Amino acid sequence: MPAKEGCHPVSIARPRPTLAVVGGGVIGLTSALAAVDAGHRVTVHDAGTADRAAWVAAGMLGSLGEGHPGEDDLLALSAASVRRWPDLVARLGDPTVMAATESLFVAASSADAEYLANLAEFVWSRAPRSQDDLRRVDLAEIRRREPGLSSRLHSGYLVVGEGAVDNRRLLTRLRDALVGAGVHFVDERVGDLDDVDADQILVAAGLGTRSLVPDVALHAAKGEILRLRRTRWSVAQPARVIRARMHGRQVYLVPRDDGIVVGATQYEPLDESDAAPEVGGVSDLLADAVDLMPGLRTYRLVEAAAGLRPGTADGLPIIRRVDDRVVVATGHGRNGILLAPYTADKVLELLTDGWVAAGELSSTTEGVEPS
Ligand SMILES: Cc1cc2nc3c(=O)[nH]c(=O)nc-3n(C[C@H](O)[C@H](O)[C@H](O)COP(=O)(O)OP(=O)(O)OC[C@H]3O[C@@H](n4cnc5c(N)ncnc54)[C@H](O)[C@@H]3O)c2cc1C
């Protein structure tokens, strides 16, 4: 209706919606950044690094190693998230967050090579890509690209565009970007969502989500991981992520500025409160890593750690609305860093729907098509 003569139309500014993010791991911070960029006023509540899987992790971003036969949905989510990473790194304004841009899968024996061939076949059939992006390489090419690797390997696959981030630098840059955008941090554990004052709440507290949203079922998958520092007598670290299958066991080497991250074991812990790395896991990782890259003997072992991955029964993350105020994003298992930008987009969709039409409930990731 046109404004009456002599009257001025009054524009009523809608207040920016407030969002409290509970959990300052990779899922909480990446989602917080998407929300603040979309106009929400955001506060992050976090209990600290002791419970944070994202601090311990290796930071690999790859769909080939992450969607095994039978895991079609996870492969689709992984591929959708890998595509989003360059934009996230650009938003953070620090290209050194990206630690590698490709992966070399290698097999120690013909049986290991057959396992990798099945994996590649599955990925090719579900997420087709060009020969340049995913192709088989022989030992001569492996050694030409990565002279530090063992001369006794069988063969492998080179995957372009699937690398790794430096997860600790990533968390620092995410926090810097959020502080720069005016986000307030409350460095305290939240005991009850009723105590949190905000229009909407995102619970992205990893395994801590269980005590805040009781119907979220998660289990812990413990994993040991090592950090090795190069010395001036050492061979150079690989230029790309090395993912090896060594006589039936997996080990990976992920480059950092000053060395290598070696990972990782995965098993159900007997006692979740015991975060110490187990000797058996550490010794298996070291044995396989030195077998894969003999020059690692001169590196320094500067950290042996263990973390708890928040896992779900079907291996898929839980990204859904709980009620008209609460959204949950957790259960990313071994892929939380990889899946962070995809998750942030889906969380934003849920928050926006919730704000526009409070009370209208969305469901889980199953209803959200990867794009
Ligand atoms: C050994 C290992 C290697 C891994 N390698 C990779 C990899 O290469 N690539 C990859 O994609 N993923 C990897 N992961 C998995 C990845 O680390 C997790 O999937 C990811 O960190 C999950 O992110 P999150 O934000 O949900 O949880 P977290 O990173 O665990 O963060 C949860 C945060 O919530 C906080 N919190 C908990 N409860 C509360 C509360 N009540 N109030 C306030 N704050 C709370 C915690 O303090 C913590 O900061 C690895 C994990 C491990 C253990």
PDB file of C-alpha atoms in Angstrom, residues 45-332:
ATOM      1  CA  HIS A  45      31.070 -21.090  24.835  1.00  0.00           C
ATOM      2  CA  ASP A  46      33.954 -23.534  25.049  1.00  0.00           C
ATOM      3  CA  ALA A  47      35.382 -25.852  27.701  1.00  0.00           C
ATOM      4  CA  GLY A  48      38.980 -25.792  26.373  1.00  0.00           C
ATOM      5  CA  THR A  49      41.458 -27.881  24.409  1.00  0.00           C
ATOM      6  CA  ALA A  50      41.640 -30.842  26.804  1.00  0.00           C
ATOM      7  CA  ASP A  51      38.440 -32.328  25.315  1.00  0.00           C
ATOM      8  CA  ARG A  52      39.002 -31.147  21.746  1.00  0.00           C
ATOM      9  CA  ALA A  53      39.550 -33.822  19.083  1.00  0.00           C
ATOM     10  CA  ALA A  54      40.249 -31.122  16.484  1.00  0.00           C
ATOM     11  CA  TRP A  55      43.410 -30.093  18.373  1.00  0.00           C
ATOM     12  CA  VAL A  56      44.824 -33.630  18.305  1.00  0.00           C
ATOM     13  CA  ALA A  57      43.844 -34.481  14.703  1.00  0.00           C
ATOM     14  CA  ALA A  58      45.992 -34.685  11.567  1.00  0.00           C
ATOM     15  CA  GLY A  59      43.835 -32.422   9.371  1.00  0.00           C
ATOM     16  CA  MET A  60      43.504 -34.593   6.257  1.00  0.00           C
ATOM     17  CA  LEU A  61      40.868 -33.569   3.699  1.00  0.00           C
ATOM     18  CA  GLY A  62      40.273 -36.438   1.341  1.00  0.00           C
ATOM     19  CA  SER A  63      37.356 -38.365   0.010  1.00  0.00           C
ATOM     20  CA  LEU A  64      39.382 -41.293  -1.405  1.00  0.00           C
ATOM     21  CA  GLY A  65      40.463 -42.528   2.008  1.00  0.00           C
ATOM     22  CA  GLU A  66      37.145 -41.671   3.632  1.00  0.00           C
ATOM     23  CA  GLY A  67      34.416 -43.369   1.648  1.00  0.00           C
ATOM     24  CA  HIS A  68      34.908 -47.126   1.774  1.00  0.00           C
ATOM     25  CA  PRO A  69      32.666 -49.544  -0.143  1.00  0.00           C
ATOM     26  CA  GLY A  70      29.277 -49.421   1.609  1.00  0.00           C
ATOM     27  CA  GLU A  71      29.833 -45.823   2.750  1.00  0.00           C
ATOM     28  CA  ASP A  72      28.260 -44.115  -0.266  1.00  0.00           C
ATOM     29  CA  ASP A  73      26.624 -41.338   1.743  1.00  0.00           C
ATOM     30  CA  LEU A  74      29.816 -40.502   3.599  1.00  0.00           C
ATOM     31  CA  LEU A  75      31.716 -40.395   0.301  1.00  0.00           C
ATOM     32  CA  ALA A  76      29.154 -37.947  -1.115  1.00  0.00           C
ATOM     33  CA  LEU A  77      29.380 -35.675   1.955  1.00  0.00           C
ATOM     34  CA  SER A  78      33.182 -35.840   1.886  1.00  0.00           C
ATOM     35  CA  ALA A  79      33.355 -34.912  -1.802  1.00  0.00           C
ATOM     36  CA  ALA A  80      30.895 -32.036  -1.234  1.00  0.00           C
ATOM     37  CA  SER A  81      32.991 -30.721   1.650  1.00  0.00           C
ATOM     38  CA  VAL A  82      36.381 -31.037  -0.086  1.00  0.00           C
ATOM     39  CA  ARG A  83      35.028 -28.646  -2.751  1.00  0.00           C
ATOM     40  CA  ARG A  84      34.216 -26.019  -0.094  1.00  0.00           C
ATOM     41  CA  TRP A  85      37.682 -25.889   1.500  1.00  0.00           C
ATOM     42  CA  PRO A  86      39.368 -23.345  -0.835  1.00  0.00           C
ATOM     43  CA  ASP A  87      36.651 -20.764   0.002  1.00  0.00           C
ATOM     44  CA  LEU A  88      37.055 -21.316   3.729  1.00  0.00           C
ATOM     45  CA  VAL A  89      40.835 -20.905   3.536  1.00  0.00           C
ATOM     46  CA  ALA A  90      40.360 -17.724   1.464  1.00  0.00           C
ATOM     47  CA  ARG A  91      37.935 -16.399   4.117  1.00  0.00           C
ATOM     48  CA  LEU A  92      40.573 -16.993   6.798  1.00  0.00           C
ATOM     49  CA  GLY A  93      43.104 -15.019   4.760  1.00  0.00           C
ATOM     50  CA  ASP A  94      46.023 -17.340   5.478  1.00  0.00           C
ATOM     51  CA  PRO A  95      46.981 -19.775   2.698  1.00  0.00           C
ATOM     52  CA  THR A  96      49.438 -21.499   5.069  1.00  0.00           C
ATOM     53  CA  VAL A  97      46.440 -23.104   6.801  1.00  0.00           C
ATOM     54  CA  MET A  98      46.571 -25.522   3.853  1.00  0.00           C
ATOM     55  CA  ALA A  99      49.455 -27.922   4.590  1.00  0.00           C
ATOM     56  CA  ALA A 100      49.201 -29.984   1.377  1.00  0.00           C
ATOM     57  CA  THR A 101      47.050 -30.019  -1.750  1.00  0.00           C
ATOM     58  CA  GLU A 102      47.335 -33.642  -2.829  1.00  0.00           C
ATOM     59  CA  SER A 103      47.638 -37.163  -1.437  1.00  0.00           C
ATOM     60  CA  LEU A 104      49.736 -40.141  -2.471  1.00  0.00           C
ATOM     61  CA  PHE A 105      48.257 -43.494  -1.481  1.00  0.00           C
ATOM     62  CA  VAL A 106      50.908 -46.235  -1.393  1.00  0.00           C
ATOM     63  CA  ALA A 107      50.798 -50.003  -0.909  1.00  0.00           C
ATOM     64  CA  ALA A 108      53.572 -52.094   0.648  1.00  0.00           C
ATOM     65  CA  SER A 109      52.579 -55.430  -0.961  1.00  0.00           C
ATOM     66  CA  SER A 110      50.479 -56.813  -3.805  1.00  0.00           C
ATOM     67  CA  ALA A 111      47.671 -57.555  -1.316  1.00  0.00           C
ATOM     68  CA  ASP A 112      47.789 -53.956  -0.090  1.00  0.00           C
ATOM     69  CA  ALA A 113      47.772 -52.791  -3.731  1.00  0.00           C
ATOM     70  CA  GLU A 114      44.638 -54.841  -4.377  1.00  0.00           C
ATOM     71  CA  TYR A 115      42.946 -53.204  -1.380  1.00  0.00           C
ATOM     72  CA  LEU A 116      43.788 -49.733  -2.759  1.00  0.00           C
ATOM     73  CA  ALA A 117      42.589 -50.719  -6.240  1.00  0.00           C
ATOM     74  CA  ASN A 118      39.173 -51.686  -4.780  1.00  0.00           C
ATOM     75  CA  LEU A 119      38.989 -48.390  -2.941  1.00  0.00           C
ATOM     76  CA  ALA A 120      39.865 -46.396  -6.065  1.00  0.00           C
ATOM     77  CA  GLU A 121      37.366 -48.393  -8.120  1.00  0.00           C
ATOM     78  CA  PHE A 122      34.603 -47.600  -5.621  1.00  0.00           C
ATOM     79  CA  VAL A 123      35.449 -43.899  -5.556  1.00  0.00           C
ATOM     80  CA  TRP A 124      35.664 -43.748  -9.355  1.00  0.00           C
ATOM     81  CA  SER A 125      32.249 -45.382  -9.687  1.00  0.00           C
ATOM     82  CA  ARG A 126      30.509 -43.130  -7.124  1.00  0.00           C
ATOM     83  CA  ALA A 127      32.328 -39.815  -7.512  1.00  0.00           C
ATOM     84  CA  PRO A 128      33.802 -39.869 -11.013  1.00  0.00           C
ATOM     85  CA  ARG A 129      36.827 -37.708 -11.601  1.00  0.00           C
ATOM     86  CA  SER A 130      39.395 -37.222 -14.323  1.00  0.00           C
ATOM     87  CA  GLN A 131      42.448 -39.429 -14.800  1.00  0.00           C
ATOM     88  CA  ASP A 132      44.550 -36.406 -13.864  1.00  0.00           C
ATOM     89  CA  ASP A 133      42.920 -36.121 -10.448  1.00  0.00           C
ATOM     90  CA  LEU A 134      43.086 -39.790  -9.463  1.00  0.00           C
ATOM     91  CA  ARG A 135      45.504 -42.151 -11.167  1.00  0.00           C
ATOM     92  CA  ARG A 136      47.629 -45.174 -10.490  1.00  0.00           C
ATOM     93  CA  VAL A 137      51.375 -44.617 -10.071  1.00  0.00           C
ATOM     94  CA  ASP A 138      54.198 -47.155 -10.131  1.00  0.00           C
ATOM     95  CA  LEU A 139      57.138 -47.378  -7.746  1.00  0.00           C
ATOM     96  CA  ALA A 140      59.403 -45.321 -10.033  1.00  0.00           C
ATOM     97  CA  GLU A 141      56.934 -42.428  -9.978  1.00  0.00           C
ATOM     98  CA  ILE A 142      56.390 -42.745  -6.224  1.00  0.00           C
ATOM     99  CA  ARG A 143      60.152 -42.477  -5.658  1.00  0.00           C
ATOM    100  CA  ARG A 144      60.492 -39.632  -8.140  1.00  0.00           C
ATOM    101  CA  ARG A 145      57.795 -37.628  -6.363  1.00  0.00           C
ATOM    102  CA  GLU A 146      58.760 -38.616  -2.817  1.00  0.00           C
ATOM    103  CA  PRO A 147      62.425 -39.714  -2.698  1.00  0.00           C
ATOM    104  CA  GLY A 148      62.267 -40.175   1.083  1.00  0.00           C
ATOM    105  CA  LEU A 149      59.823 -43.089   0.866  1.00  0.00           C
ATOM    106  CA  SER A 150      60.967 -46.716   1.035  1.00  0.00           C
ATOM    107  CA  SER A 151      62.281 -48.339  -2.166  1.00  0.00           C
ATOM    108  CA  ARG A 152      60.337 -51.514  -1.236  1.00  0.00           C
ATOM    109  CA  LEU A 153      56.832 -50.187  -1.867  1.00  0.00           C
ATOM    110  CA  HIS A 154      54.599 -51.836  -4.485  1.00  0.00           C
ATOM    111  CA  SER A 155      52.532 -49.107  -6.225  1.00  0.00           C
ATOM    112  CA  GLY A 156      50.010 -46.409  -5.405  1.00  0.00           C
ATOM    113  CA  TYR A 157      47.511 -43.742  -6.436  1.00  0.00           C
ATOM    114  CA  LEU A 158      47.995 -40.011  -6.729  1.00  0.00           C
ATOM    115  CA  VAL A 159      44.962 -37.900  -5.763  1.00  0.00           C
ATOM    116  CA  VAL A 160      45.138 -34.245  -6.752  1.00  0.00           C
ATOM    117  CA  GLY A 161      43.027 -31.694  -4.840  1.00  0.00           C
ATOM    118  CA  GLU A 162      42.754 -33.735  -1.638  1.00  0.00           C
ATOM    119  CA  GLY A 163      45.385 -32.573   0.814  1.00  0.00           C
ATOM    120  CA  ALA A 164      45.413 -31.481   4.428  1.00  0.00           C
ATOM    121  CA  VAL A 165      45.192 -28.465   6.682  1.00  0.00           C
ATOM    122  CA  ASP A 166      47.364 -27.646   9.663  1.00  0.00           C
ATOM    123  CA  ASN A 167      44.562 -28.219  12.166  1.00  0.00           C
ATOM    124  CA  ARG A 168      46.108 -26.167  14.986  1.00  0.00           C
ATOM    125  CA  ARG A 169      46.741 -23.202  12.725  1.00  0.00           C
ATOM    126  CA  LEU A 170      43.211 -23.598  11.400  1.00  0.00           C
ATOM    127  CA  LEU A 171      41.692 -23.390  14.906  1.00  0.00           C
ATOM    128  CA  THR A 172      43.803 -20.312  15.692  1.00  0.00           C
ATOM    129  CA  ARG A 173      42.811 -18.580  12.452  1.00  0.00           C
ATOM    130  CA  LEU A 174      39.137 -19.427  12.963  1.00  0.00           C
ATOM    131  CA  ARG A 175      39.240 -17.876  16.414  1.00  0.00           C
ATOM    132  CA  ASP A 176      41.112 -14.802  15.051  1.00  0.00           C
ATOM    133  CA  ALA A 177      38.487 -14.370  12.308  1.00  0.00           C
ATOM    134  CA  LEU A 178      35.643 -14.689  14.811  1.00  0.00           C
ATOM    135  CA  VAL A 179      37.163 -12.212  17.258  1.00  0.00           C
ATOM    136  CA  GLY A 180      37.747  -9.871  14.304  1.00  0.00           C
ATOM    137  CA  ALA A 181      34.057 -10.175  13.399  1.00  0.00           C
ATOM    138  CA  GLY A 182      33.002  -9.228  16.939  1.00  0.00           C
ATOM    139  CA  VAL A 183      32.248 -12.702  18.292  1.00  0.00           C
ATOM    140  CA  HIS A 184      32.444 -12.974  22.080  1.00  0.00           C
ATOM    141  CA  PHE A 185      34.120 -16.047  23.632  1.00  0.00           C
ATOM    142  CA  VAL A 186      33.106 -17.463  27.005  1.00  0.00           C
ATOM    143  CA  ASP A 187      35.800 -19.950  27.975  1.00  0.00           C
ATOM    144  CA  GLU A 188      33.605 -22.076  30.256  1.00  0.00           C
ATOM    145  CA  ARG A 189      31.834 -25.447  30.115  1.00  0.00           C
ATOM    146  CA  VAL A 190      28.051 -25.159  29.677  1.00  0.00           C
ATOM    147  CA  GLY A 191      26.208 -27.393  32.151  1.00  0.00           C
ATOM    148  CA  ASP A 192      22.609 -26.751  31.059  1.00  0.00           C
ATOM    149  CA  LEU A 193      21.234 -25.190  27.858  1.00  0.00           C
ATOM    150  CA  ASP A 194      18.523 -23.425  29.908  1.00  0.00           C
ATOM    151  CA  ASP A 195      21.295 -21.219  31.338  1.00  0.00           C
ATOM    152  CA  VAL A 196      22.275 -20.004  27.854  1.00  0.00           C
ATOM    153  CA  ASP A 197      20.692 -16.731  26.811  1.00  0.00           C
ATOM    154  CA  ALA A 198      20.276 -16.561  22.996  1.00  0.00           C
ATOM    155  CA  ASP A 199      17.558 -16.754  20.336  1.00  0.00           C
ATOM    156  CA  GLN A 200      19.111 -19.971  19.054  1.00  0.00           C
ATOM    157  CA  ILE A 201      21.756 -22.392  20.297  1.00  0.00           C
ATOM    158  CA  LEU A 202      24.053 -24.569  18.203  1.00  0.00           C
ATOM    159  CA  VAL A 203      25.377 -27.502  20.230  1.00  0.00           C
ATOM    160  CA  ALA A 204      28.631 -28.607  18.567  1.00  0.00           C
ATOM    161  CA  ALA A 205      30.403 -29.936  21.632  1.00  0.00           C
ATOM    162  CA  GLY A 206      31.766 -33.190  20.187  1.00  0.00           C
ATOM    163  CA  LEU A 207      31.324 -35.999  22.712  1.00  0.00           C
ATOM    164  CA  GLY A 208      30.249 -33.355  25.269  1.00  0.00           C
ATOM    165  CA  THR A 209      27.013 -33.009  23.259  1.00  0.00           C
ATOM    166  CA  ARG A 210      25.669 -36.166  24.954  1.00  0.00           C
ATOM    167  CA  SER A 211      25.231 -34.484  28.344  1.00  0.00           C
ATOM    168  CA  LEU A 212      23.488 -31.440  26.819  1.00  0.00           C
ATOM    169  CA  VAL A 213      21.181 -33.129  24.292  1.00  0.00           C
ATOM    170  CA  PRO A 214      20.452 -36.544  25.799  1.00  0.00           C
ATOM    171  CA  ASP A 215      18.846 -38.171  22.741  1.00  0.00           C
ATOM    172  CA  VAL A 216      22.033 -37.757  20.694  1.00  0.00           C
ATOM    173  CA  ALA A 217      23.751 -41.167  20.623  1.00  0.00           C
ATOM    174  CA  LEU A 218      27.533 -41.015  20.227  1.00  0.00           C
ATOM    175  CA  HIS A 219      30.413 -43.342  20.953  1.00  0.00           C
ATOM    176  CA  ALA A 220      34.082 -42.522  21.380  1.00  0.00           C
ATOM    177  CA  ALA A 221      36.685 -43.847  18.931  1.00  0.00           C
ATOM    178  CA  LYS A 222      40.082 -43.331  20.508  1.00  0.00           C
ATOM    179  CA  GLY A 223      43.172 -42.735  18.394  1.00  0.00           C
ATOM    180  CA  GLU A 224      46.875 -42.243  18.975  1.00  0.00           C
ATOM    181  CA  ILE A 225      48.790 -39.744  16.851  1.00  0.00           C
ATOM    182  CA  LEU A 226      52.421 -38.557  16.833  1.00  0.00           C
ATOM    183  CA  ARG A 227      54.148 -35.308  15.973  1.00  0.00           C
ATOM    184  CA  LEU A 228      57.727 -35.571  14.641  1.00  0.00           C
ATOM    185  CA  ARG A 229      60.062 -32.614  14.137  1.00  0.00           C
ATOM    186  CA  ARG A 230      62.699 -32.551  11.421  1.00  0.00           C
ATOM    187  CA  THR A 231      66.329 -31.834  12.386  1.00  0.00           C
ATOM    188  CA  ARG A 232      69.014 -30.356  10.147  1.00  0.00           C
ATOM    189  CA  TRP A 233      70.354 -33.883   9.532  1.00  0.00           C
ATOM    190  CA  SER A 234      66.992 -35.246   8.463  1.00  0.00           C
ATOM    191  CA  VAL A 235      65.624 -35.953   4.987  1.00  0.00           C
ATOM    192  CA  ALA A 236      62.914 -33.502   3.972  1.00  0.00           C
ATOM    193  CA  GLN A 237      59.318 -34.229   4.924  1.00  0.00           C
ATOM    194  CA  PRO A 238      57.021 -35.332   2.049  1.00  0.00           C
ATOM    195  CA  ALA A 239      55.484 -32.580  -0.090  1.00  0.00           C
ATOM    196  CA  ARG A 240      52.041 -34.175   0.064  1.00  0.00           C
ATOM    197  CA  VAL A 241      49.942 -36.384   2.352  1.00  0.00           C
ATOM    198  CA  ILE A 242      51.204 -39.983   2.267  1.00  0.00           C
ATOM    199  CA  ARG A 243      48.536 -42.568   3.081  1.00  0.00           C
ATOM    200  CA  ALA A 244      50.020 -46.032   3.266  1.00  0.00           C
ATOM    201  CA  ARG A 245      48.672 -49.528   3.587  1.00  0.00           C
ATOM    202  CA  MET A 246      51.521 -51.499   5.177  1.00  0.00           C
ATOM    203  CA  HIS A 247      50.799 -55.251   5.216  1.00  0.00           C
ATOM    204  CA  GLY A 248      47.166 -54.723   6.208  1.00  0.00           C
ATOM    205  CA  ARG A 249      47.722 -51.790   8.582  1.00  0.00           C
ATOM    206  CA  GLN A 250      47.146 -48.124   7.787  1.00  0.00           C
ATOM    207  CA  VAL A 251      49.558 -45.317   8.556  1.00  0.00           C
ATOM    208  CA  TYR A 252      49.693 -41.790   7.227  1.00  0.00           C
ATOM    209  CA  LEU A 253      52.289 -39.010   7.146  1.00  0.00           C
ATOM    210  CA  VAL A 254      50.930 -35.465   6.967  1.00  0.00           C
ATOM    211  CA  PRO A 255      53.448 -32.672   6.311  1.00  0.00           C
ATOM    212  CA  ARG A 256      53.803 -29.625   8.544  1.00  0.00           C
ATOM    213  CA  ASP A 257      56.182 -26.641   8.237  1.00  0.00           C
ATOM    214  CA  ASP A 258      58.629 -28.198  10.683  1.00  0.00           C
ATOM    215  CA  GLY A 259      57.993 -31.918  10.377  1.00  0.00           C
ATOM    216  CA  ILE A 260      55.331 -34.596  10.081  1.00  0.00           C
ATOM    217  CA  VAL A 261      52.175 -35.781  11.816  1.00  0.00           C
ATOM    218  CA  VAL A 262      51.976 -39.597  11.941  1.00  0.00           C
ATOM    219  CA  GLY A 263      48.569 -41.175  12.461  1.00  0.00           C
ATOM    220  CA  ALA A 264      46.502 -42.790  13.578  1.00  0.00           C
ATOM    221  CA  THR A 265      45.075 -45.743  15.468  1.00  0.00           C
ATOM    222  CA  GLN A 266      41.344 -46.227  16.013  1.00  0.00           C
ATOM    223  CA  TYR A 267      39.610 -48.391  18.646  1.00  0.00           C
ATOM    224  CA  GLU A 268      36.848 -48.336  21.287  1.00  0.00           C
ATOM    225  CA  PRO A 269      38.455 -47.201  24.567  1.00  0.00           C
ATOM    226  CA  LEU A 270      37.745 -49.206  27.736  1.00  0.00           C
ATOM    227  CA  ASP A 271      37.696 -46.004  29.756  1.00  0.00           C
ATOM    228  CA  GLU A 272      36.816 -42.696  28.055  1.00  0.00           C
ATOM    229  CA  SER A 273      38.309 -40.646  30.890  1.00  0.00           C
ATOM    230  CA  ASP A 274      41.776 -42.094  30.196  1.00  0.00           C
ATOM    231  CA  ALA A 275      43.167 -39.826  27.490  1.00  0.00           C
ATOM    232  CA  ALA A 276      46.749 -41.128  27.653  1.00  0.00           C
ATOM    233  CA  PRO A 277      48.181 -42.706  24.483  1.00  0.00           C
ATOM    234  CA  GLU A 278      48.715 -46.478  24.668  1.00  0.00           C
ATOM    235  CA  VAL A 279      52.216 -47.879  24.185  1.00  0.00           C
ATOM    236  CA  GLY A 280      50.962 -50.483  21.686  1.00  0.00           C
ATOM    237  CA  GLY A 281      49.389 -47.859  19.412  1.00  0.00           C
ATOM    238  CA  VAL A 282      52.426 -45.582  19.541  1.00  0.00           C
ATOM    239  CA  SER A 283      54.868 -48.423  18.801  1.00  0.00           C
ATOM    240  CA  ASP A 284      52.791 -49.712  15.821  1.00  0.00           C
ATOM    241  CA  LEU A 285      52.623 -46.212  14.349  1.00  0.00           C
ATOM    242  CA  LEU A 286      56.363 -45.676  14.755  1.00  0.00           C
ATOM    243  CA  ALA A 287      57.245 -49.075  13.268  1.00  0.00           C
ATOM    244  CA  ASP A 288      55.015 -48.577  10.208  1.00  0.00           C
ATOM    245  CA  ALA A 289      56.102 -44.963   9.716  1.00  0.00           C
ATOM    246  CA  VAL A 290      59.819 -45.839   9.764  1.00  0.00           C
ATOM    247  CA  ASP A 291      59.166 -48.767   7.428  1.00  0.00           C
ATOM    248  CA  LEU A 292      57.414 -46.359   5.048  1.00  0.00           C
ATOM    249  CA  MET A 293      60.007 -43.595   5.331  1.00  0.00           C
ATOM    250  CA  PRO A 294      63.297 -44.886   6.761  1.00  0.00           C
ATOM    251  CA  GLY A 295      64.788 -41.386   7.145  1.00  0.00           C
ATOM    252  CA  LEU A 296      62.277 -40.659   9.935  1.00  0.00           C
ATOM    253  CA  ARG A 297      64.765 -42.236  12.362  1.00  0.00           C
ATOM    254  CA  THR A 298      66.557 -38.889  12.636  1.00  0.00           C
ATOM    255  CA  TYR A 299      63.390 -36.910  13.346  1.00  0.00           C
ATOM    256  CA  ARG A 300      62.526 -35.981  16.960  1.00  0.00           C
ATOM    257  CA  LEU A 301      59.391 -37.408  18.558  1.00  0.00           C
ATOM    258  CA  VAL A 302      57.988 -34.213  20.101  1.00  0.00           C
ATOM    259  CA  GLU A 303      54.441 -35.324  20.910  1.00  0.00           C
ATOM    260  CA  ALA A 304      52.525 -38.573  21.366  1.00  0.00           C
ATOM    261  CA  ALA A 305      48.857 -37.843  21.996  1.00  0.00           C
ATOM    262  CA  ALA A 306      45.481 -39.522  21.904  1.00  0.00           C
ATOM    263  CA  GLY A 307      42.055 -38.106  21.118  1.00  0.00           C
ATOM    264  CA  LEU A 308      38.460 -39.274  21.159  1.00  0.00           C
ATOM    265  CA  ARG A 309      36.537 -39.018  17.873  1.00  0.00           C
ATOM    266  CA  PRO A 310      32.785 -38.462  18.331  1.00  0.00           C
ATOM    267  CA  GLY A 311      31.298 -41.347  16.317  1.00  0.00           C
ATOM    268  CA  THR A 312      27.783 -42.414  15.284  1.00  0.00           C
ATOM    269  CA  ALA A 313      26.387 -45.892  14.581  1.00  0.00           C
ATOM    270  CA  ASP A 314      25.995 -45.272  10.820  1.00  0.00           C
ATOM    271  CA  GLY A 315      29.204 -43.240  10.443  1.00  0.00           C
ATOM    272  CA  LEU A 316      27.295 -40.136   9.336  1.00  0.00           C
ATOM    273  CA  PRO A 317      27.279 -36.835  11.241  1.00  0.00           C
ATOM    274  CA  ILE A 318      24.171 -35.654  13.074  1.00  0.00           C
ATOM    275  CA  ILE A 319      23.158 -32.209  11.796  1.00  0.00           C
ATOM    276  CA  ARG A 320      19.582 -31.481  12.797  1.00  0.00           C
ATOM    277  CA  ARG A 321      17.175 -29.265  14.642  1.00  0.00           C
ATOM    278  CA  VAL A 322      16.275 -30.505  18.134  1.00  0.00           C
ATOM    279  CA  ASP A 323      13.550 -27.966  18.933  1.00  0.00           C
ATOM    280  CA  ASP A 324      12.682 -24.392  18.022  1.00  0.00           C
ATOM    281  CA  ARG A 325      15.759 -23.047  19.834  1.00  0.00           C
ATOM    282  CA  VAL A 326      18.387 -25.781  19.547  1.00  0.00           C
ATOM    283  CA  VAL A 327      20.318 -27.153  16.558  1.00  0.00           C
ATOM    284  CA  VAL A 328      22.914 -29.904  16.942  1.00  0.00           C
ATOM    285  CA  ALA A 329      25.986 -30.704  14.799  1.00  0.00           C
ATOM    286  CA  THR A 330      28.211 -33.532  15.936  1.00  0.00           C
ATOM    287  CA  GLY A 331      29.193 -37.164  15.346  1.00  0.00           C
ATOM    288  CA  HIS A 332      31.762 -36.502  12.623  1.00  0.00           C
TER     289      HIS A 332
END
